[in-house]
Amino acid sequence: MSTALILVDVIASFFHPDQPNYYPEATKVLDPIAELLAAARDRDTLVVHAVERHYPGLTDFEHQKLPQHCEIGAMDSSYVPGFEPTDRNREVEVPKRRYSGFYATDLHLLLREQSVHRVVVVGVKTNVCIRATIQDAFAGGFDVLLPEAATNSNRPHLAAATLEDIDRYFGQVVDLAEARTAVADR
Amino acid sequence: MSTALILVDVIASFFHPDQPNYYPEATKVLDPIAELLAAARDRDTLVVHAVERHYPGLTDFEHQKLPQHCEIGAMDSSYVPGFEPTDRNREVEVPKRRYSGFYATDLHLLLREQSVHRVVVVGVKTNVCIRATIQDAFAGGFDVLLPEAATNSNRPHLAAATLEDIDRYFGQVVDLAEARTAVADR
Amino acid sequence: MSTALILVDVIASFFHPDQPNYYPEATKVLDPIAELLAAARDRDTLVVHAVERHYPGLTDFEHQKLPQHCEIGAMDSSYVPGFEPTDRNREVEVPKRRYSGFYATDLHLLLREQSVHRVVVVGVKTNVCIRATIQDAFAGGFDVLLPEAATNSNRPHLAAATLEDIDRYFGQVVDLAEARTAVADR
Amino acid sequence: MSTALILVDVIASFFHPDQPNYYPEATKVLDPIAELLAAARDRDTLVVHAVERHYPGLTDFEHQKLPQHCEIGAMDSSYVPGFEPTDRNREVEVPKRRYSGFYATDLHLLLREQSVHRVVVVGVKTNVCIRATIQDAFAGGFDVLLPEAATNSNRPHLAAATLEDIDRYFGQVVDLAEARTAVADR
């Protein structure tokens, strides 16, 4: 079984105090994510950076519910310093325009081509992009691990409900040590 | 704007006391759904019956988390009496094998072909198949209305959290009267 | 490596003299297909019947180029006698509304769930539904075998061109013996 | 009805004498494409550059049939000079890893969000990426125009067969003037 580490939206929008979706607790996930990222790189595990990237000036169905955000090249879509992709082959940026990293992207294809059967998903927000990505990962047949310390939300009660749903219907909520073991097992 | 009514899993599995996913509160959604269904039929609005239909004896990725369930022809996948599709042209059964009625089905194509821009989604369970279906409806550009009285869950706190997420990120939680007006506006 | 046999549109529309897409040469593929079908059933290989099934009375994007055809329950969409699905578990009907058996269906998901890596595709017409299905099979990572005796077209020059394209870009055009060996290797 | 112009693989691989897929006749399509591109830009019509972009060093299902090609940053995937995207908002690059510009990309979503109903498809090769892209455009409900002067192949008999198939099953093969009128009608 080959494992991939998927970072969801580790971008300024949620982590930088000047940006619109910032919330202070977000930064608590950075150390756990950094630890998993280091473990993945150490073993040359596939790492996917699934990040919001919208087309400037074009209509986007998300604008039905959200203001314009994370346009290509804009500040809010920039990586949190230290969490940029490296130039390793097995480190890929997947631009996304929906909550799920699988929607209208090549993520499913990429994972299959690399013989990935299990994904460790980390980032923000638990009840929005993390959950949406995990819904599609499970639907597509991937085993899903979500390390609790590596995800949160500005609305803790919604994060808690999603964790319960994920553990019951989509995958496993695990501790950091288990996730680290998984990403080391490429 | 053309509207479709989507019934999700109004099948014995959740509504019949002998079936594995039964919970007593489920039946509370039946009267509201019946009311919307009558309004839709009265106006010849498109109605979609998105229902669990798994292949007997075949491997299914859902078995990673769930026991075998809702096989084609089995009791638990049968319609709740009174909620079967009619033989109207604009009443379609969409068999599904995932929580979302859009995953690996022709639902998105069907809605676009019928010039549908808005969907009213009803059925069970709020935090599982309803939410998954709504996630994909929103991603695909459909306006989403969820009438609160026409959906619930055996775990009310998870249903409540999903309603909050849906209203914020995916669509609108509405009352029954508003949903009835929408389905009458084909 | 597990193999599936995919029958594409072995239905009255092309094979019955009274039906709109009938052409006399079509029937030449029936004996070769019957031989492969028997070999597949003998070994309990997965068989998929990908067949045109359109919704009666509903708008369908295909009507831009084609007249209404193959509605559910209509004569032209009925199976050629002797080529109906059996009630084996590993024999599945996949209704399709596009040339490709993969478009807006669960075929890709089904094949992956059954650990299929290779498909043998047979049926009509070579340059339309066979090619479209093979394009998507290759795109999705499946090895593709097309036994030349088990497919043809009312326009032989277009069938020949598609065979050349398939052998170069999508899969392998093989003889019947090789296809029979493949379907026996479930 | 809004129209988009889709350029398929106007990249060095086919047009530069040093590159692996070069064939001399390819350059004949450049003037017609330049004319359509100018007309589209003049009216601020949506232009999509659908171009091969594979991940360096990663497994890719296309390698079953093709050698490694068009990796991100490589010479063969670079634009033909004069055919690069501009910085107009309504000019978008869609990286693709399959013959079809729709496969595992956001092209379908993008076109719908911009209210596009008709696409003019140009580029190379007629019987491979052009046809694959048009197959998916038609399946997704878009009207398809293919201006004959703006596409060709190193194998003219295969291009001719595909033109015949497209005109019959997928869209319309048109002359340059008709295509120019269409792209001017955003």
XYZ file of C-alpha atoms in Angstrom:
744
model
C 0.000 0.000 0.000
C 1.367 3.352 -1.079
C 0.432 6.513 0.794
C 0.242 10.166 -0.219
C 0.155 13.235 1.994
C -2.367 15.858 0.873
C -2.050 19.385 2.217
C -5.267 21.343 1.782
C -5.115 25.137 1.639
C -2.038 25.811 3.701
C -2.195 29.308 2.247
C -2.211 32.879 3.513
C -5.985 33.232 3.339
C -6.428 31.282 6.564
C -3.062 31.767 8.240
C -2.039 35.383 7.708
C -3.616 37.962 10.048
C -4.236 40.405 7.206
C -6.194 37.947 5.101
C -9.964 37.505 5.001
C -10.338 33.963 6.331
C -7.718 34.243 9.057
C -8.456 32.818 12.445
C -5.852 32.609 15.198
C -6.253 28.913 15.965
C -5.348 27.961 12.397
C -1.676 28.273 13.175
C -1.901 25.396 15.643
C -1.970 22.967 12.736
C 1.306 24.191 11.258
C 3.718 22.325 13.509
C 1.933 18.989 13.071
C 1.762 19.513 9.305
C 5.444 20.458 9.213
C 6.271 17.244 11.030
C 4.323 15.121 8.552
C 5.758 17.018 5.613
C 9.289 16.386 6.831
C 8.537 12.695 7.306
C 7.059 12.474 3.810
C 10.000 14.225 2.195
C 12.425 12.079 4.108
C 10.927 8.973 2.478
C 10.164 10.619 -0.885
C 6.450 10.053 -0.317
C 4.082 11.743 -2.759
C 2.969 15.120 -1.408
C 0.077 17.002 -2.991
C -0.498 20.679 -2.322
C -4.201 21.165 -3.054
C -4.649 24.917 -3.068
C -7.322 27.427 -4.011
C -6.537 29.062 -7.348
C -9.345 30.994 -9.039
C -9.201 32.797 -12.375
C -9.003 36.565 -11.966
C -11.962 38.384 -13.398
C -13.921 35.316 -14.481
C -17.283 34.147 -13.266
C -17.008 31.283 -10.790
C -19.933 29.285 -9.428
C -18.507 29.649 -5.912
C -19.389 33.324 -6.048
C -22.963 32.258 -5.369
C -21.934 31.743 -1.754
C -18.489 33.296 -1.340
C -16.869 36.597 -2.280
C -14.064 36.595 -4.833
C -11.050 34.955 -3.234
C -7.713 33.285 -3.844
C -7.217 34.460 -7.390
C -4.095 33.255 -9.147
C -1.223 35.475 -8.059
C -3.140 37.151 -5.232
C -1.782 37.441 -1.713
C -4.449 35.280 -0.089
C -3.613 32.308 -2.333
C 0.125 32.402 -1.570
C 1.709 29.597 0.420
C 2.362 29.930 4.107
C 6.147 30.436 4.263
C 7.852 27.097 4.782
C 4.977 25.156 3.185
C 5.753 25.760 -0.470
C 6.244 22.764 -2.761
C 9.842 21.743 -3.251
C 11.182 20.778 -6.654
C 11.060 17.075 -5.838
C 9.257 15.130 -8.540
C 6.979 13.566 -5.974
C 5.652 16.931 -4.774
C 2.816 18.285 -6.877
C 0.633 21.380 -6.781
C -3.012 20.717 -7.641
C -4.883 23.996 -8.146
C -8.521 23.696 -7.111
C -11.579 25.896 -7.476
C -13.920 23.985 -5.251
C -13.797 22.855 -1.662
C -12.775 19.360 -2.742
C -9.301 18.861 -4.122
C -10.741 16.219 -6.443
C -13.405 18.331 -8.160
C -12.431 19.279 -11.721
C -8.769 18.432 -11.102
C -6.450 15.560 -11.980
C -5.959 14.510 -8.345
C -7.770 11.191 -8.674
C -5.830 10.343 -11.828
C -2.530 11.399 -10.280
C -3.039 9.245 -7.196
C -3.941 6.206 -9.253
C -0.973 6.651 -11.556
C 1.337 6.715 -8.538
C -0.343 3.549 -7.165
C -1.607 5.388 -4.121
C -4.180 3.520 -2.061
C -4.176 5.613 1.102
C -4.178 9.349 1.728
C -3.325 11.350 4.788
C -5.241 14.618 4.569
C -4.237 17.720 6.549
C -4.988 21.443 6.560
C -8.008 23.694 6.901
C -10.912 24.031 7.426
C -12.016 20.704 8.826
C -15.692 21.197 8.057
C -15.260 22.664 4.588
C -12.346 21.798 2.296
C -10.964 18.957 4.387
C -14.320 17.243 4.586
C -15.137 17.824 0.914
C -11.778 16.403 -0.153
C -12.200 13.404 2.107
C -15.722 12.756 0.823
C -14.316 12.412 -2.696
C -11.248 10.455 -1.603
C -13.452 7.860 0.057
C -15.870 7.765 -2.883
C -12.929 7.077 -5.189
C -11.745 4.138 -3.161
C -8.862 5.604 -1.174
C -8.302 4.796 2.473
C -8.387 8.064 4.370
C -6.498 9.069 7.499
C -7.148 12.422 9.133
C -4.723 13.326 11.929
C -6.753 15.399 14.345
C -3.903 17.705 15.385
C -3.266 18.706 11.771
C -6.687 20.193 11.033
C -9.090 22.613 12.672
C -11.694 25.266 12.011
C -12.730 28.692 13.209
C -15.944 26.989 14.325
C -14.858 24.189 16.661
C -18.340 22.680 17.023
C -18.528 22.226 13.236
C -15.044 20.718 13.155
C -16.034 18.296 15.905
C -19.178 17.227 14.034
C -17.184 16.634 10.860
C -14.594 14.569 12.708
C -17.396 12.382 14.004
C -18.896 12.025 10.526
C -15.522 11.240 8.967
C -14.693 8.562 11.481
C -18.069 6.969 10.957
C -18.578 7.308 7.193
C -15.398 8.225 5.338
C -12.144 7.226 7.005
C -10.260 7.246 10.265
C -9.437 10.117 12.576
C -5.994 9.260 13.918
C -3.282 10.726 16.110
C -0.163 12.297 14.706
C 2.076 9.312 15.340
C -0.140 7.037 13.264
C -0.238 9.550 10.430
C 3.544 9.877 10.558
C 3.946 6.125 10.288
C 1.587 6.107 7.311
C 3.378 8.813 5.325
C 6.696 7.101 5.994
C 5.281 3.991 4.339
C 5.389 5.054 0.720
C -34.902 29.350 -13.680
C -36.010 25.742 -13.755
C -36.105 23.703 -10.566
C -35.849 19.988 -9.861
C -36.875 18.101 -6.738
C -34.354 15.465 -5.653
C -35.451 12.768 -3.226
C -32.490 11.083 -1.585
C -32.891 7.572 -0.217
C -36.573 7.515 0.601
C -36.174 3.769 0.877
C -36.956 1.048 3.365
C -33.440 0.951 4.799
C -34.074 4.074 6.860
C -37.858 4.021 7.177
C -38.899 0.445 7.805
C -38.564 -0.822 11.385
C -37.114 -4.137 10.271
C -34.301 -2.605 8.259
C -30.756 -1.942 9.408
C -30.619 1.867 9.231
C -34.078 2.500 10.618
C -34.562 5.235 13.156
C -37.995 6.317 14.367
C -37.592 10.041 13.657
C -36.989 9.381 9.966
C -40.712 9.091 9.352
C -41.179 12.731 10.324
C -39.806 13.782 6.945
C -42.369 11.783 4.977
C -45.291 14.199 5.166
C -43.207 17.210 4.125
C -41.666 15.214 1.280
C -45.088 14.016 0.171
C -46.273 17.603 0.072
C -43.345 18.701 -2.106
C -43.717 15.660 -4.323
C -47.387 16.435 -4.914
C -46.565 20.056 -5.730
C -43.862 18.964 -8.171
C -46.093 16.458 -9.906
C -48.882 18.980 -10.111
C -46.635 21.268 -12.149
C -44.785 18.486 -13.994
C -41.541 19.538 -12.336
C -38.561 17.209 -12.789
C -38.337 14.775 -9.874
C -35.239 12.657 -9.322
C -35.269 9.620 -7.070
C -31.632 9.194 -6.072
C -31.523 5.809 -4.404
C -28.918 3.369 -3.158
C -28.504 0.465 -5.571
C -25.436 -1.745 -5.119
C -24.455 -4.747 -7.225
C -25.126 -8.026 -5.435
C -22.002 -10.015 -4.768
C -19.528 -7.501 -6.171
C -16.785 -5.666 -4.347
C -17.726 -2.069 -3.547
C -15.373 0.541 -2.128
C -18.062 1.522 0.407
C -17.510 -1.812 2.120
C -14.382 -0.275 3.608
C -16.662 1.567 6.027
C -20.122 0.037 5.672
C -21.543 -3.481 5.635
C -23.159 -4.745 2.436
C -26.402 -2.854 1.973
C -29.104 -1.858 -0.488
C -28.331 -4.406 -3.151
C -30.428 -4.299 -6.287
C -33.682 -6.116 -5.562
C -33.133 -6.329 -1.811
C -35.738 -5.285 0.720
C -33.714 -2.425 2.198
C -33.388 -0.700 -1.192
C -37.117 -0.791 -1.948
C -39.090 2.438 -2.018
C -41.131 3.575 0.928
C -44.731 2.863 -0.153
C -46.190 5.980 -1.734
C -42.784 7.320 -2.746
C -42.169 5.228 -5.844
C -41.488 6.992 -9.148
C -44.540 7.424 -11.343
C -44.394 6.819 -15.071
C -44.279 10.535 -15.852
C -41.429 11.350 -18.200
C -40.167 14.005 -15.832
C -39.682 11.521 -12.983
C -36.383 9.690 -13.090
C -34.675 7.090 -10.924
C -30.937 7.645 -10.529
C -29.305 4.612 -8.908
C -26.310 5.607 -6.785
C -23.546 3.706 -5.047
C -22.064 6.556 -3.092
C -23.445 9.039 -0.595
C -23.677 11.695 -3.298
C -26.320 11.294 -5.978
C -23.892 12.873 -8.421
C -20.970 10.479 -7.993
C -20.591 8.101 -10.935
C -24.123 8.796 -12.159
C -25.689 10.863 -14.926
C -27.432 13.257 -12.526
C -25.363 16.298 -13.449
C -25.885 15.628 -17.154
C -29.600 15.026 -16.676
C -30.117 18.277 -14.786
C -28.240 20.288 -17.396
C -30.148 18.685 -20.250
C -33.428 19.672 -18.598
C -32.143 23.250 -18.107
C -32.279 22.918 -14.342
C -30.531 25.651 -12.411
C -31.897 25.026 -8.941
C -32.446 21.888 -6.895
C -34.572 21.238 -3.853
C -32.996 18.329 -1.994
C -34.929 16.240 0.529
C -34.555 12.911 2.328
C -32.096 11.240 4.666
C -29.660 11.395 6.345
C -28.885 15.092 6.582
C -25.253 14.637 7.542
C -24.464 11.861 5.077
C -26.207 11.476 1.709
C -28.026 14.795 1.781
C -24.863 16.714 2.517
C -22.772 14.763 0.025
C -25.336 15.347 -2.717
C -25.554 19.024 -1.895
C -21.768 19.393 -1.900
C -21.699 18.157 -5.479
C -24.771 20.127 -6.552
C -23.159 23.350 -5.377
C -19.810 22.455 -6.945
C -21.573 21.888 -10.252
C -23.193 25.295 -10.201
C -26.718 24.518 -9.059
C -28.553 26.676 -6.555
C -29.465 24.485 -3.623
C -32.479 24.680 -1.340
C -32.779 22.340 1.637
C -36.154 22.448 3.388
C -35.375 21.709 7.019
C -38.591 19.801 7.722
C -37.887 17.364 4.891
C -34.579 16.005 6.187
C -33.203 14.667 9.450
C -30.780 12.198 10.964
C -30.564 9.646 13.726
C -27.886 11.911 15.195
C -29.521 15.320 15.594
C -26.333 17.140 16.589
C -24.683 16.040 13.335
C -27.724 17.082 11.335
C -27.650 20.491 13.020
C -23.974 20.974 12.218
C -24.540 20.057 8.586
C -27.459 22.467 8.304
C -25.186 25.221 9.552
C -22.457 24.264 7.081
C -24.913 24.053 4.188
C -26.403 27.447 4.882
C -22.959 28.963 5.071
C -21.085 27.168 2.279
C -23.393 25.307 -0.103
C -26.932 26.640 -0.355
C -29.906 27.750 1.652
C -31.789 26.014 4.426
C -35.398 27.047 3.891
C -38.842 26.380 5.274
C -41.320 24.127 3.569
C -43.369 26.915 2.029
C -40.359 28.337 0.233
C -39.402 24.910 -1.075
C -42.963 24.333 -2.278
C -42.911 27.605 -4.172
C -39.611 26.615 -5.761
C -40.740 23.204 -6.983
C -43.904 24.763 -8.387
C -41.706 27.041 -10.493
C -40.502 24.628 -13.100
C -4.024 -8.678 -13.985
C -7.774 -9.019 -14.088
C -9.685 -8.625 -17.345
C -13.245 -7.584 -18.146
C -15.208 -8.110 -21.331
C -17.222 -5.075 -22.400
C -20.013 -5.524 -24.932
C -20.993 -2.235 -26.520
C -24.471 -1.863 -27.991
C -25.245 -5.432 -28.930
C -28.828 -4.257 -29.280
C -31.564 -4.370 -31.892
C -30.896 -0.882 -33.208
C -27.894 -2.100 -35.206
C -28.710 -5.781 -35.642
C -32.400 -6.040 -36.412
C -33.461 -5.351 -40.010
C -36.443 -3.269 -38.942
C -34.432 -0.905 -36.790
C -33.008 2.478 -37.804
C -29.260 1.813 -37.514
C -29.308 -1.663 -38.987
C -26.656 -2.646 -41.483
C -26.255 -6.198 -42.749
C -22.564 -6.601 -41.936
C -23.203 -5.966 -38.256
C -24.274 -9.552 -37.759
C -20.765 -10.749 -38.655
C -19.584 -9.720 -35.204
C -22.127 -11.863 -33.373
C -20.356 -15.216 -33.606
C -17.023 -13.823 -32.414
C -18.748 -11.970 -29.578
C -20.667 -15.114 -28.626
C -17.397 -17.012 -28.460
C -15.805 -14.442 -26.154
C -18.921 -14.238 -24.029
C -18.941 -17.999 -23.557
C -15.253 -17.962 -22.610
C -15.845 -15.158 -20.126
C -18.809 -16.875 -18.522
C -16.934 -20.125 -18.337
C -14.299 -18.462 -16.174
C -16.696 -16.124 -14.343
C -14.940 -13.114 -15.850
C -16.621 -9.743 -15.359
C -18.865 -8.936 -18.335
C -20.278 -5.458 -18.842
C -23.178 -4.796 -21.173
C -22.813 -1.115 -22.072
C -26.037 -0.268 -23.821
C -27.856 2.829 -25.039
C -30.702 3.750 -22.695
C -32.227 7.221 -23.107
C -35.024 8.736 -21.052
C -38.321 8.804 -22.947
C -39.586 12.292 -23.580
C -36.679 14.155 -22.015
C -34.261 16.517 -23.701
C -30.915 14.866 -24.426
C -27.822 16.650 -25.704
C -27.337 13.900 -28.300
C -30.426 15.179 -30.081
C -28.218 17.957 -31.441
C -26.816 15.402 -33.870
C -29.018 12.336 -33.674
C -32.760 11.665 -33.757
C -34.430 10.263 -30.661
C -33.265 6.686 -30.247
C -32.943 3.790 -27.853
C -35.352 4.996 -25.229
C -35.764 2.808 -22.168
C -38.189 0.049 -23.041
C -38.168 0.731 -26.772
C -37.597 -1.977 -29.369
C -34.323 -0.546 -30.707
C -32.700 -0.661 -27.264
C -33.572 -4.301 -26.639
C -30.827 -6.911 -26.524
C -30.034 -9.058 -29.522
C -31.505 -12.458 -28.574
C -28.805 -14.581 -26.981
C -26.821 -11.559 -25.794
C -28.852 -10.605 -22.735
C -27.100 -10.385 -19.365
C -27.364 -13.523 -17.272
C -28.054 -13.361 -13.558
C -24.435 -14.023 -12.690
C -23.131 -11.465 -10.205
C -20.191 -10.714 -12.455
C -22.417 -9.668 -15.371
C -23.542 -6.060 -15.191
C -25.662 -3.796 -17.376
C -24.338 -0.248 -17.636
C -26.919 2.029 -19.279
C -25.257 4.801 -21.273
C -26.496 7.950 -22.965
C -23.322 8.864 -24.806
C -21.115 7.057 -27.279
C -18.652 6.207 -24.515
C -19.661 3.632 -21.950
C -17.698 5.620 -19.375
C -19.437 8.980 -19.778
C -21.781 9.774 -16.889
C -21.867 6.135 -15.759
C -20.255 4.107 -12.991
C -18.190 1.973 -15.377
C -14.821 3.341 -14.298
C -15.697 2.879 -10.647
C -17.042 -0.611 -11.258
C -13.903 -1.753 -13.066
C -11.639 -0.406 -10.346
C -13.692 -1.998 -7.590
C -13.366 -5.374 -9.331
C -9.576 -4.836 -9.670
C -9.805 -4.817 -13.456
C -6.705 -3.606 -15.243
C -7.472 -4.737 -18.783
C -10.604 -4.569 -20.920
C -11.569 -6.439 -24.046
C -14.022 -4.239 -25.944
C -16.395 -5.636 -28.581
C -19.500 -4.520 -30.461
C -20.559 -1.708 -32.761
C -19.840 0.689 -34.342
C -16.074 0.687 -34.461
C -15.742 4.372 -35.293
C -18.372 5.646 -32.892
C -19.223 3.930 -29.606
C -16.342 1.466 -29.645
C -13.782 4.188 -30.226
C -15.356 6.565 -27.715
C -15.398 3.863 -25.049
C -11.810 2.916 -25.790
C -10.668 6.532 -25.652
C -11.982 6.766 -22.099
C -10.720 3.320 -21.096
C -7.201 4.275 -22.119
C -7.455 7.695 -20.475
C -8.472 5.996 -17.243
C -5.463 3.709 -17.238
C -6.909 0.447 -18.507
C -5.089 -1.729 -21.010
C -7.338 -2.100 -24.034
C -7.690 -5.034 -26.409
C -9.948 -4.759 -29.452
C -10.478 -8.038 -31.307
C -10.919 -7.014 -34.923
C -13.427 -9.748 -35.791
C -15.744 -8.642 -33.004
C -16.354 -5.083 -34.226
C -17.275 -3.363 -37.467
C -19.143 -0.438 -38.981
C -21.501 0.357 -41.800
C -18.676 2.550 -43.122
C -15.674 0.259 -43.474
C -13.206 3.023 -44.312
C -14.053 4.777 -41.046
C -13.730 1.530 -39.118
C -10.323 0.956 -40.706
C -9.126 4.436 -39.784
C -10.260 3.974 -36.191
C -8.501 0.612 -35.936
C -5.298 2.306 -37.040
C -5.760 5.100 -34.509
C -6.563 2.663 -31.706
C -3.523 0.526 -32.351
C -1.332 3.598 -32.377
C -2.796 5.710 -29.586
C -5.154 3.775 -27.337
C -4.605 0.031 -27.176
C -4.040 -3.069 -29.236
C -6.044 -4.468 -32.110
C -5.796 -8.226 -31.653
C -7.118 -11.425 -33.178
C -9.896 -13.417 -31.613
C -7.638 -16.046 -30.071
C -5.681 -13.449 -28.140
C -8.892 -11.828 -26.895
C -10.199 -15.227 -25.823
C -7.056 -15.898 -23.834
C -7.400 -12.509 -22.169
C -11.019 -12.951 -21.070
C -10.188 -16.406 -19.740
C -7.585 -14.782 -17.503
C -9.800 -13.207 -14.944
C -25.144 31.863 -27.323
C -21.611 32.500 -26.138
C -18.669 30.976 -27.963
C -15.159 30.012 -26.865
C -12.098 29.349 -28.989
C -10.083 26.333 -27.879
C -6.516 25.943 -29.113
C -5.281 22.387 -28.726
C -1.550 21.740 -28.477
C -0.191 24.676 -30.419
C 3.155 23.769 -28.886
C 6.680 23.058 -30.063
C 6.265 19.289 -29.997
C 4.365 19.327 -33.283
C 5.583 22.568 -34.827
C 9.309 22.805 -34.163
C 11.579 20.807 -36.500
C 13.761 19.607 -33.633
C 10.882 18.152 -31.651
C 9.670 14.553 -31.659
C 6.181 14.946 -33.102
C 7.077 17.510 -35.734
C 5.652 17.170 -39.210
C 6.053 19.856 -41.846
C 2.373 20.244 -42.747
C 1.516 21.218 -39.183
C 2.615 24.779 -39.819
C -0.172 25.205 -42.364
C -2.661 25.564 -39.532
C -0.838 28.466 -37.902
C -2.107 31.284 -40.116
C -5.747 30.218 -39.839
C -5.390 29.831 -36.070
C -3.719 33.244 -35.817
C -6.634 34.759 -37.705
C -9.195 33.212 -35.340
C -7.141 34.143 -32.308
C -7.001 37.773 -33.434
C -10.754 37.812 -34.034
C -11.390 36.314 -30.601
C -9.125 38.774 -28.835
C -10.648 41.657 -30.719
C -14.045 40.776 -29.217
C -12.707 39.607 -25.855
C -14.005 36.112 -26.549
C -12.925 33.381 -24.140
C -9.799 31.636 -25.440
C -8.594 28.381 -23.916
C -5.082 27.080 -24.489
C -5.394 23.336 -23.879
C -1.822 22.124 -23.755
C 0.061 18.968 -22.825
C 1.714 19.311 -19.423
C 2.983 16.125 -17.795
C 4.653 15.804 -14.405
C 8.405 15.258 -14.706
C 9.526 11.944 -13.339
C 6.094 10.623 -12.388
C 4.309 7.594 -13.748
C 1.636 8.513 -16.285
C -0.876 6.089 -17.792
C -0.109 7.518 -21.254
C 3.304 5.889 -21.037
C 1.553 2.625 -21.868
C 1.384 3.829 -25.459
C 3.618 6.903 -25.725
C 7.147 7.787 -24.644
C 7.640 10.466 -22.011
C 6.690 13.791 -23.557
C 5.721 17.383 -22.868
C 6.854 17.549 -19.277
C 6.258 20.806 -17.453
C 9.059 23.171 -18.376
C 10.400 21.038 -21.224
C 11.089 22.402 -24.703
C 8.446 20.285 -26.464
C 5.661 21.646 -24.271
C 6.540 25.306 -24.902
C 4.167 27.464 -26.904
C 4.759 28.150 -30.574
C 6.028 31.747 -30.587
C 3.114 34.102 -31.147
C 0.596 31.660 -29.691
C 1.221 32.191 -25.992
C -1.701 33.224 -23.777
C -1.976 36.948 -23.192
C -2.761 38.365 -19.779
C -6.386 39.028 -20.701
C -8.738 37.612 -18.100
C -10.659 35.754 -20.758
C -7.590 33.799 -21.927
C -6.917 30.686 -19.883
C -4.317 27.914 -19.982
C -5.737 24.467 -19.261
C -2.931 21.945 -18.725
C -3.925 18.476 -19.891
C -2.410 15.028 -19.560
C -4.703 13.173 -21.903
C -5.670 13.616 -25.530
C -8.900 15.322 -24.515
C -8.726 18.790 -23.048
C -11.684 17.861 -20.834
C -10.217 14.784 -19.153
C -9.217 15.443 -15.541
C -9.249 19.210 -16.045
C -11.617 22.048 -15.174
C -12.433 22.836 -18.812
C -16.063 21.751 -18.628
C -16.606 23.733 -15.446
C -14.847 26.788 -16.860
C -16.955 26.814 -20.015
C -20.188 26.495 -18.069
C -19.215 29.246 -15.649
C -18.584 31.577 -18.596
C -21.993 30.628 -20.100
C -20.338 29.081 -23.146
C -22.628 27.000 -25.338
C -20.470 26.658 -28.442
C -16.791 25.903 -28.949
C -14.553 26.406 -31.956
C -11.758 23.861 -31.699
C -8.463 24.256 -33.558
C -4.966 22.754 -33.507
C -3.361 19.357 -33.862
C -3.616 16.462 -34.489
C -7.058 16.092 -36.006
C -7.347 12.367 -35.341
C -5.934 12.411 -31.829
C -6.259 15.381 -29.463
C -8.693 17.354 -31.591
C -11.055 14.433 -31.922
C -10.754 13.431 -28.288
C -11.505 16.969 -27.147
C -14.459 17.231 -29.499
C -15.856 13.896 -28.343
C -16.007 15.236 -24.805
C -17.271 18.681 -25.843
C -20.210 17.094 -27.639
C -20.881 14.676 -24.798
C -21.019 17.620 -22.408
C -23.605 19.442 -24.474
C -21.517 22.013 -26.309
C -22.078 22.822 -29.968
C -18.830 22.118 -31.779
C -17.359 23.843 -34.810
C -14.151 22.562 -36.373
C -12.683 24.837 -39.065
C -10.978 22.473 -41.484
C -8.121 24.829 -42.354
C -7.138 25.140 -38.707
C -6.405 21.470 -38.052
C -4.474 18.662 -39.705
C -2.423 15.546 -39.049
C 0.754 13.876 -40.176
C -1.534 11.098 -41.462
C -3.978 12.794 -43.822
C -6.152 9.713 -44.320
C -6.746 9.515 -40.584
C -7.514 13.232 -40.421
C -10.006 12.826 -43.275
C -11.751 9.940 -41.545
C -12.028 11.914 -38.329
C -13.462 14.924 -40.125
C -16.132 12.667 -41.575
C -16.898 11.190 -38.161
C -17.028 14.607 -36.509
C -19.399 16.033 -39.067
C -21.659 13.051 -38.682
C -21.556 12.373 -34.944
C -20.067 15.256 -32.960
C -20.334 18.690 -34.564
C -19.808 20.608 -37.763
C -16.749 20.895 -39.963
C -16.846 24.469 -41.205
C -14.785 26.881 -43.268
C -12.660 29.572 -41.724
C -15.109 32.390 -42.365
C -17.844 30.646 -40.431
C -15.507 29.954 -37.541
C -14.406 33.587 -37.528
C -18.005 34.742 -37.335
C -18.598 32.368 -34.441
C -15.653 33.511 -32.335
C -16.631 37.128 -32.929
C -20.015 36.319 -31.393
C -19.086 36.113 -27.783
